[in-house]
Amino acid sequence: MLESCRLIFKGKRFVRLFIFIVVCLGFLIAVTILAGLTIFDRQHNHILHDYVARNDDIVVLSTTYYENSKSFPPSTAVILFNSVQVFHLKYSTLNVVAETMQGNVEVQFKIQPVINKIPFFCKWVPYLAVGQVPEDHVLLKLSTNKKDGMELSLRSPFQTPRKVVACFSPLFLNERWQLLLATVEIYSHYGAFMHFYVRSMITDLFKLIKENKNTRISPWPSIRIGESRAAPPMFDPNTELEFRNQASAMTDCLLQYKESAEFIVFPDPDDILVPVLGKNYHEEFTQAFNMFPTAGAIVYNMTQTSIESSTTPALYSPISLLASIKFKGEQRWGKLVVRPERVDSIWIHRSYSIKEGYEQKVMPVDVNAFYHLRIWKFPDYPTVNRSKISNPPYFDPYHLNATKRTVYNVSDGLKIQRKFKNRVSEGNMKAIYARLPKVSLYYPLIEVCYNRIFYSMKDIGTCRGPEYCNIPAFPGLRCTNVASEFVTYKSYRNIYIHQLISTDFEEGENGCTL
Ligand SMILES: *[C@@H]1O[C@H](CO)[C@@H](O)[C@H](O)[C@H]1NC(C)=O
Ligand SMILES: *[C@@H]1O[C@H](CO)[C@@H](O)[C@H](O)[C@H]1NC(C)=O
Ligand SMILES: *[C@@H]1O[C@H](CO)[C@@H](O)[C@H](O)[C@H]1NC(C)=O
Ligand SMILES: *[C@@H]1O[C@H](CO)[C@@H](O)[C@H](O)[C@H]1NC(C)=O
């Protein structure tokens, strides 16, 4: 390069200087573009490609209609959909036609990204489109022509008041009953109503969870785009969605409980929170938002722990998990609790759409933190007895012996234990509980696969999930899976619209699917 620049310098002075500058500039620009492209390429974010593409696919997951709302003007509809991560840079609105008795009214629905970060590891992300429609509409459709459109299937948000709702991120190939039963019992004891999104779960565990009056379980489908599509024929958008589309599930949950819940918390099932600012979650979160009056969302950090459990139902106890807890002295960035009228969408570690005037705050770890039940041990002879439950360890997130409070209050611990024992000895629950599996089939497979895809795939920044794991069928294994239906509409200008129109659980005998 320097050589060539020097050679050019031998010609006439000004021409030489001019050519020199042009060549060097050109070289600089080329290098920048190439470097940029390489980075984009390495991250498998074909952002430029998606940005210049003439046509796009969107997948509509839900449309919630709020007649009156604490968050939105009256008669507002909110569409939750997935598309490529540059979609909102190409389109600022979706065109909705409201059919009314007096004729059709066009409304521009404003698009907002749920994850406002580019480049994001995964090419596909969730969005909201929000618009106020005429009160007397008969139907709403996405349309850019006068003839037809994709009719939106509307739902209302839940109305039954709930003080605290826990929205858990989607569960798949789920068989770790020791974890889920403890989560349900503990969250239930401290006053949370739990909403689970399930892709697949062994049937006996599914039945045990479903019986609890404080839980609701929704099927969480993988998404599908039809044959008429903008994407290449073999492309599967699920491979480009973060962790089974979890940000969409969390936002879906927020939208459903926006009007009914006072607080909503968004944990994974292995994140256990024990209230310390009050007797239950409602008192805890009321105090927390008093500490941070301007908060829309509060992050509770996670403290890493190891616990002991049992492979045998007869020797298992949800509270002795917590009695065996050992703190690792490490913290991780945490999970959120929100006032639902102050945020419109949510992602696992933060909310990008906190309403104006509010912000995200962090709860100091020494006040309270989630116990992240990270490392599991299954000793041959676990000791579950009253004396162990009555002697819980101290909360010690930093290994400093700094607090003298126990990880749970003993009287709560004994109540949790008693309620659990009653639950699993009642009627047909007893037989189901007794036959829960001693051996994990999926857990080791997923572990091996994750080690492979997380440590051997060289590209940092690619979107990785269980879709890459080739999970085999297990004939004879009873599993509850999800069956769903999508329809495609191809006459919207430049956008293929795929909408989820039905989804339900299906019991099978051939193992769990993704
Ligand atoms: C929460 O955890 C993150 C990541 O470990 C850390 O940077 C942050 O300081 C913690 N926040 C508090 C309040 O402890
Ligand atoms: C109860 O558990 C404790 C601690 O794990 C153990 O030391 C004790 O021997 C157990 N007691 C009985 C009666 O099994
Ligand atoms: C904390 O307490 C335990 C037992 O009481 C003791 O073994 C340990 O050395 C203490 N750690 C610190 C950092 O003081
Ligand atoms: C445990 O909870 C009970 C009932 O809420 C309360 O009376 C008691 O003071 C608590 N004990 C401790 C050590 O916090």
Short mmCIF file of C-alpha atoms in Angstrom, two decimals, residues 184-460:
data_model
loop_
_atom_site.label_atom_id
_atom_site.label_comp_id
_atom_site.label_asym_id
_atom_site.label_seq_id
_atom_site.Cartn_x
_atom_site.Cartn_y
_atom_site.Cartn_z
CA VAL A 184 -44.64 -24.15 42.56
CA GLU A 185 -44.88 -24.86 46.29
CA ILE A 186 -42.64 -21.98 47.35
CA TYR A 187 -44.07 -19.34 44.99
CA SER A 188 -47.56 -20.45 45.91
CA HIS A 189 -46.86 -20.24 49.66
CA TYR A 190 -45.64 -16.64 49.39
CA GLY A 191 -48.71 -15.58 47.44
CA ALA A 192 -47.87 -15.64 43.73
CA PHE A 193 -50.23 -16.74 40.97
CA MET A 194 -48.02 -18.62 38.52
CA HIS A 195 -48.29 -18.58 34.74
CA PHE A 196 -46.27 -21.25 32.93
CA TYR A 197 -45.61 -21.46 29.21
CA VAL A 198 -44.98 -25.05 28.21
CA ARG A 199 -43.57 -26.45 24.97
CA SER A 200 -43.24 -30.01 26.29
CA MET A 201 -43.31 -31.70 29.71
CA ILE A 202 -43.60 -35.28 30.97
CA THR A 203 -47.32 -35.91 31.45
CA ASP A 204 -47.28 -36.86 35.14
CA LEU A 205 -45.45 -33.67 36.11
CA PHE A 206 -47.82 -31.66 33.91
CA LYS A 207 -50.81 -33.12 35.79
CA LEU A 208 -49.32 -32.39 39.21
CA ILE A 209 -48.65 -28.74 38.33
CA LYS A 210 -51.99 -28.22 36.64
CA GLU A 211 -53.95 -29.33 39.71
CA ASN A 212 -52.63 -26.41 41.78
CA LYS A 213 -55.25 -23.66 41.95
CA ASN A 214 -52.53 -20.99 41.84
CA THR A 215 -51.19 -22.02 38.44
CA ARG A 216 -52.25 -21.53 34.86
CA ILE A 217 -50.46 -23.34 32.04
CA SER A 218 -50.48 -22.09 28.44
CA PRO A 219 -49.21 -23.99 25.43
CA TRP A 220 -46.22 -22.20 23.92
CA PRO A 221 -45.92 -23.18 20.25
CA SER A 222 -42.84 -23.03 18.11
CA ILE A 223 -43.57 -20.57 15.30
CA ARG A 224 -44.18 -21.52 11.69
CA ILE A 225 -44.11 -19.58 8.46
CA GLY A 226 -46.18 -20.84 5.54
CA GLU A 227 -45.07 -21.90 2.08
CA SER A 228 -45.84 -18.43 0.75
CA ARG A 229 -43.01 -16.57 2.40
CA ALA A 230 -40.22 -14.05 1.95
CA ALA A 231 -37.60 -16.27 3.62
CA PRO A 232 -35.82 -19.09 1.76
CA PRO A 233 -37.80 -22.37 1.63
CA MET A 234 -35.69 -24.24 4.19
CA PHE A 235 -35.41 -21.41 6.72
CA ASP A 236 -36.80 -22.17 10.19
CA PRO A 237 -37.26 -18.97 12.23
CA ASN A 238 -37.17 -20.96 15.50
CA THR A 239 -33.43 -21.40 15.08
CA GLU A 240 -33.15 -17.60 15.12
CA LEU A 241 -35.27 -16.88 18.21
CA GLU A 242 -33.66 -16.54 21.62
CA PHE A 243 -34.45 -19.42 24.01
CA ARG A 244 -37.77 -20.63 22.60
CA ASN A 245 -38.87 -17.08 21.95
CA GLN A 246 -38.79 -16.26 25.65
CA ALA A 247 -39.02 -12.48 25.33
CA SER A 248 -42.27 -12.99 23.41
CA ALA A 249 -43.61 -15.32 26.11
CA MET A 250 -42.76 -12.84 28.87
CA THR A 251 -44.30 -9.96 26.96
CA ASP A 252 -47.37 -12.08 26.16
CA CYS A 253 -47.76 -12.75 29.88
CA LEU A 254 -47.35 -9.07 30.75
CA LEU A 255 -50.01 -8.12 28.18
CA GLN A 256 -52.46 -10.70 29.57
CA TYR A 257 -52.08 -9.63 33.21
CA LYS A 258 -51.62 -5.90 32.62
CA GLU A 259 -55.03 -4.99 34.01
CA SER A 260 -55.34 -7.58 36.77
CA ALA A 261 -51.92 -7.83 38.46
CA GLU A 262 -50.47 -5.35 40.91
CA PHE A 263 -46.93 -6.72 40.45
CA ILE A 264 -45.50 -9.18 37.93
CA VAL A 265 -42.23 -11.01 38.44
CA PHE A 266 -40.38 -12.76 35.56
CA PRO A 267 -38.17 -15.61 36.85
CA ASP A 268 -36.86 -18.84 35.39
CA PRO A 269 -38.13 -21.83 37.35
CA ASP A 270 -34.72 -22.27 38.97
CA ASP A 271 -34.82 -18.75 40.44
CA ILE A 272 -36.35 -18.81 43.92
CA LEU A 273 -37.18 -15.58 45.71
CA VAL A 274 -38.00 -15.63 49.43
CA PRO A 275 -39.53 -12.37 50.67
CA VAL A 276 -37.63 -10.53 53.41
CA LEU A 277 -39.09 -7.01 53.26
CA GLY A 278 -42.45 -8.47 54.31
CA LYS A 279 -44.23 -11.76 54.99
CA ASN A 280 -45.15 -12.43 51.37
CA TYR A 281 -44.40 -11.25 47.81
CA HIS A 282 -47.05 -8.56 47.92
CA GLU A 283 -45.48 -6.94 51.00
CA GLU A 284 -41.98 -7.48 49.59
CA PHE A 285 -42.72 -5.76 46.28
CA THR A 286 -44.78 -2.99 47.88
CA GLN A 287 -41.76 -2.18 50.07
CA ALA A 288 -39.37 -2.48 47.13
CA PHE A 289 -41.33 0.03 45.05
CA ASN A 290 -41.51 2.30 48.11
CA MET A 291 -37.70 2.15 48.23
CA PHE A 292 -37.58 3.10 44.52
CA PRO A 293 -40.68 5.25 43.86
CA THR A 294 -39.60 6.10 40.31
CA ALA A 295 -39.06 2.45 39.33
CA GLY A 296 -41.07 0.87 36.54
CA ALA A 297 -39.03 -2.32 36.92
CA ILE A 298 -36.77 -3.52 39.74
CA VAL A 299 -33.99 -6.06 39.15
CA TYR A 300 -33.30 -8.59 41.90
CA ASN A 301 -29.85 -10.03 41.28
CA MET A 302 -29.29 -13.78 41.39
CA THR A 303 -26.91 -15.40 43.81
CA GLN A 304 -25.41 -18.70 42.64
CA THR A 305 -26.10 -21.72 44.85
CA SER A 306 -25.84 -25.49 44.94
CA ILE A 307 -28.50 -27.71 46.49
CA GLU A 308 -29.18 -31.34 47.30
CA SER A 309 -32.23 -33.31 46.31
CA SER A 310 -33.46 -36.84 45.84
CA THR A 311 -34.25 -39.01 42.83
CA THR A 312 -36.95 -40.85 44.82
CA PRO A 313 -40.33 -39.17 45.35
CA ALA A 314 -40.68 -40.71 48.85
CA LEU A 315 -37.47 -39.02 50.01
CA TYR A 316 -38.08 -35.69 48.30
CA SER A 317 -38.99 -32.43 49.99
CA PRO A 318 -39.30 -28.99 48.37
CA ILE A 319 -38.12 -27.11 51.44
CA SER A 320 -35.18 -29.38 52.21
CA LEU A 321 -33.80 -28.21 48.85
CA LEU A 322 -33.53 -24.78 50.42
CA ALA A 323 -32.31 -26.26 53.72
CA SER A 324 -29.37 -27.77 51.80
CA ILE A 325 -28.48 -24.57 49.97
CA LYS A 326 -24.80 -23.59 49.68
CA PHE A 327 -23.89 -20.14 48.41
CA LYS A 328 -21.12 -19.92 45.85
CA GLY A 329 -20.26 -16.32 46.67
CA GLU A 330 -21.04 -15.26 43.07
CA GLN A 331 -23.75 -12.95 41.79
CA ARG A 332 -25.34 -12.70 38.37
CA TRP A 333 -27.31 -9.90 36.81
CA GLY A 334 -30.88 -10.59 37.83
CA LYS A 335 -34.53 -10.90 36.92
CA LEU A 336 -37.28 -8.32 36.94
CA VAL A 337 -40.34 -7.42 38.92
CA VAL A 338 -42.54 -4.74 37.36
CA ARG A 339 -45.58 -2.59 37.98
CA PRO A 340 -47.45 -3.70 34.85
CA GLU A 341 -48.96 -0.28 34.10
CA ARG A 342 -45.45 1.22 33.90
CA VAL A 343 -43.91 -1.07 31.27
CA ASP A 344 -45.26 -2.33 27.96
CA SER A 345 -42.85 -5.13 27.09
CA ILE A 346 -40.21 -7.19 28.79
CA TRP A 347 -37.03 -9.13 28.11
CA ILE A 348 -35.28 -11.54 30.45
CA HIS A 349 -32.82 -9.08 32.01
CA ARG A 350 -34.32 -5.68 31.31
CA SER A 351 -37.29 -3.84 29.91
CA TYR A 352 -36.77 -1.58 26.90
CA SER A 353 -40.21 -0.02 27.13
CA ILE A 354 -40.55 1.55 30.53
CA LYS A 355 -43.04 4.40 30.34
CA GLU A 356 -41.81 7.96 30.50
CA GLY A 357 -41.04 9.19 34.02
CA TYR A 358 -40.07 5.71 35.27
CA GLU A 359 -36.83 3.75 35.16
CA GLN A 360 -35.19 0.42 35.99
CA LYS A 361 -33.60 0.08 39.45
CA VAL A 362 -31.44 -2.61 41.05
CA MET A 363 -32.13 -4.10 44.49
CA PRO A 364 -28.88 -4.41 46.51
CA VAL A 365 -27.97 -8.08 46.94
CA ASP A 366 -27.57 -7.83 50.71
CA VAL A 367 -31.22 -6.71 50.94
CA ASN A 368 -32.56 -9.58 48.85
CA ALA A 369 -31.71 -11.71 45.81
CA PHE A 370 -33.00 -14.73 43.93
CA TYR A 371 -31.44 -18.03 44.94
CA HIS A 372 -30.31 -19.42 41.60
CA LEU A 373 -30.55 -23.21 42.08
CA ARG A 374 -27.70 -23.81 39.69
CA ILE A 375 -25.82 -26.93 40.81
CA TRP A 376 -27.76 -30.08 41.66
CA LYS A 377 -26.49 -32.94 43.77
CA PHE A 378 -28.36 -36.18 44.30
CA PRO A 379 -26.70 -37.93 47.24
CA ASP A 380 -27.58 -41.61 47.70
CA TYR A 381 -29.13 -41.08 51.10
CA PRO A 382 -30.51 -37.56 51.37
CA THR A 383 -31.66 -36.65 54.84
CA VAL A 384 -35.10 -35.08 54.88
CA ASN A 385 -36.28 -34.61 58.41
CA ARG A 386 -37.81 -32.05 60.66
CA SER A 387 -34.55 -31.18 62.36
CA LYS A 388 -32.92 -30.35 59.02
CA ILE A 389 -35.88 -28.21 57.91
CA SER A 390 -35.80 -26.43 61.28
CA ASN A 391 -32.16 -25.41 60.86
CA PRO A 392 -31.93 -23.47 57.60
CA PRO A 393 -28.55 -21.99 56.66
CA TYR A 394 -27.86 -18.26 56.71
CA PHE A 395 -28.32 -16.11 53.64
CA ASP A 396 -24.69 -15.57 52.65
CA PRO A 397 -24.39 -14.31 49.06
CA TYR A 398 -20.80 -13.01 49.45
CA HIS A 399 -19.35 -15.72 51.76
CA LEU A 400 -18.80 -13.09 54.40
CA ASN A 401 -21.14 -14.32 57.14
CA ALA A 402 -22.46 -10.78 56.90
CA THR A 403 -26.13 -11.52 57.52
CA LYS A 404 -27.69 -13.34 60.38
CA ARG A 405 -30.93 -14.10 58.62
CA THR A 406 -31.82 -17.59 57.49
CA VAL A 407 -32.68 -18.46 53.88
CA TYR A 408 -36.30 -18.95 54.98
CA ASN A 409 -38.33 -18.50 58.13
CA VAL A 410 -38.70 -21.86 59.90
CA SER A 411 -42.42 -21.55 60.44
CA ASP A 412 -42.86 -20.88 56.67
CA GLY A 413 -40.61 -23.84 55.90
CA LEU A 414 -42.69 -26.20 58.00
CA LYS A 415 -45.92 -24.91 56.41
CA ILE A 416 -44.49 -25.41 52.90
CA GLN A 417 -43.50 -28.95 53.81
CA ARG A 418 -46.92 -29.74 55.29
CA LYS A 419 -48.89 -28.31 52.35
CA PHE A 420 -46.74 -30.26 49.92
CA LYS A 421 -47.20 -33.54 51.78
CA ASN A 422 -50.97 -32.99 51.81
CA ARG A 423 -51.04 -32.19 48.13
CA VAL A 424 -49.19 -35.28 46.99
CA SER A 425 -51.10 -37.66 49.25
CA GLU A 426 -54.55 -36.65 48.01
CA GLY A 427 -56.64 -38.89 45.74
CA ASN A 428 -55.11 -39.63 42.34
CA MET A 429 -52.19 -37.23 42.98
CA LYS A 430 -50.69 -39.90 45.22
CA ALA A 431 -50.24 -42.47 42.47
CA ILE A 432 -49.01 -39.89 39.97
CA TYR A 433 -46.47 -38.52 42.45
CA ALA A 434 -45.16 -41.97 43.36
CA ARG A 435 -44.37 -42.83 39.74
CA LEU A 436 -42.34 -39.71 38.90
CA PRO A 437 -39.15 -40.82 37.14
CA LYS A 438 -35.96 -41.61 39.05
CA VAL A 439 -33.87 -41.18 35.92
CA SER A 440 -33.53 -38.10 33.71
CA LEU A 441 -33.59 -38.76 29.97
CA TYR A 442 -33.46 -35.28 28.51
CA TYR A 443 -31.33 -33.50 31.07
CA PRO A 444 -28.06 -35.29 30.21
CA LEU A 445 -28.79 -35.05 26.46
CA ILE A 446 -29.35 -31.31 26.67
CA GLU A 447 -26.27 -30.88 28.83
CA VAL A 448 -24.02 -32.68 26.33
CA CYS A 449 -25.60 -30.80 23.45
CA TYR A 450 -25.23 -27.40 25.14
CA ASN A 451 -21.58 -28.12 25.89
CA ARG A 452 -21.16 -28.89 22.22
CA ILE A 453 -22.99 -25.88 20.81
CA PHE A 454 -21.77 -23.37 23.40
CA TYR A 455 -18.12 -24.39 23.58
CA SER A 456 -17.29 -25.92 20.24
CA MET A 457 -19.14 -23.58 17.88
CA LYS A 458 -16.43 -21.00 17.33
CA ASP A 459 -18.61 -18.06 16.43
CA ILE A 460 -19.42 -16.05 19.46
#
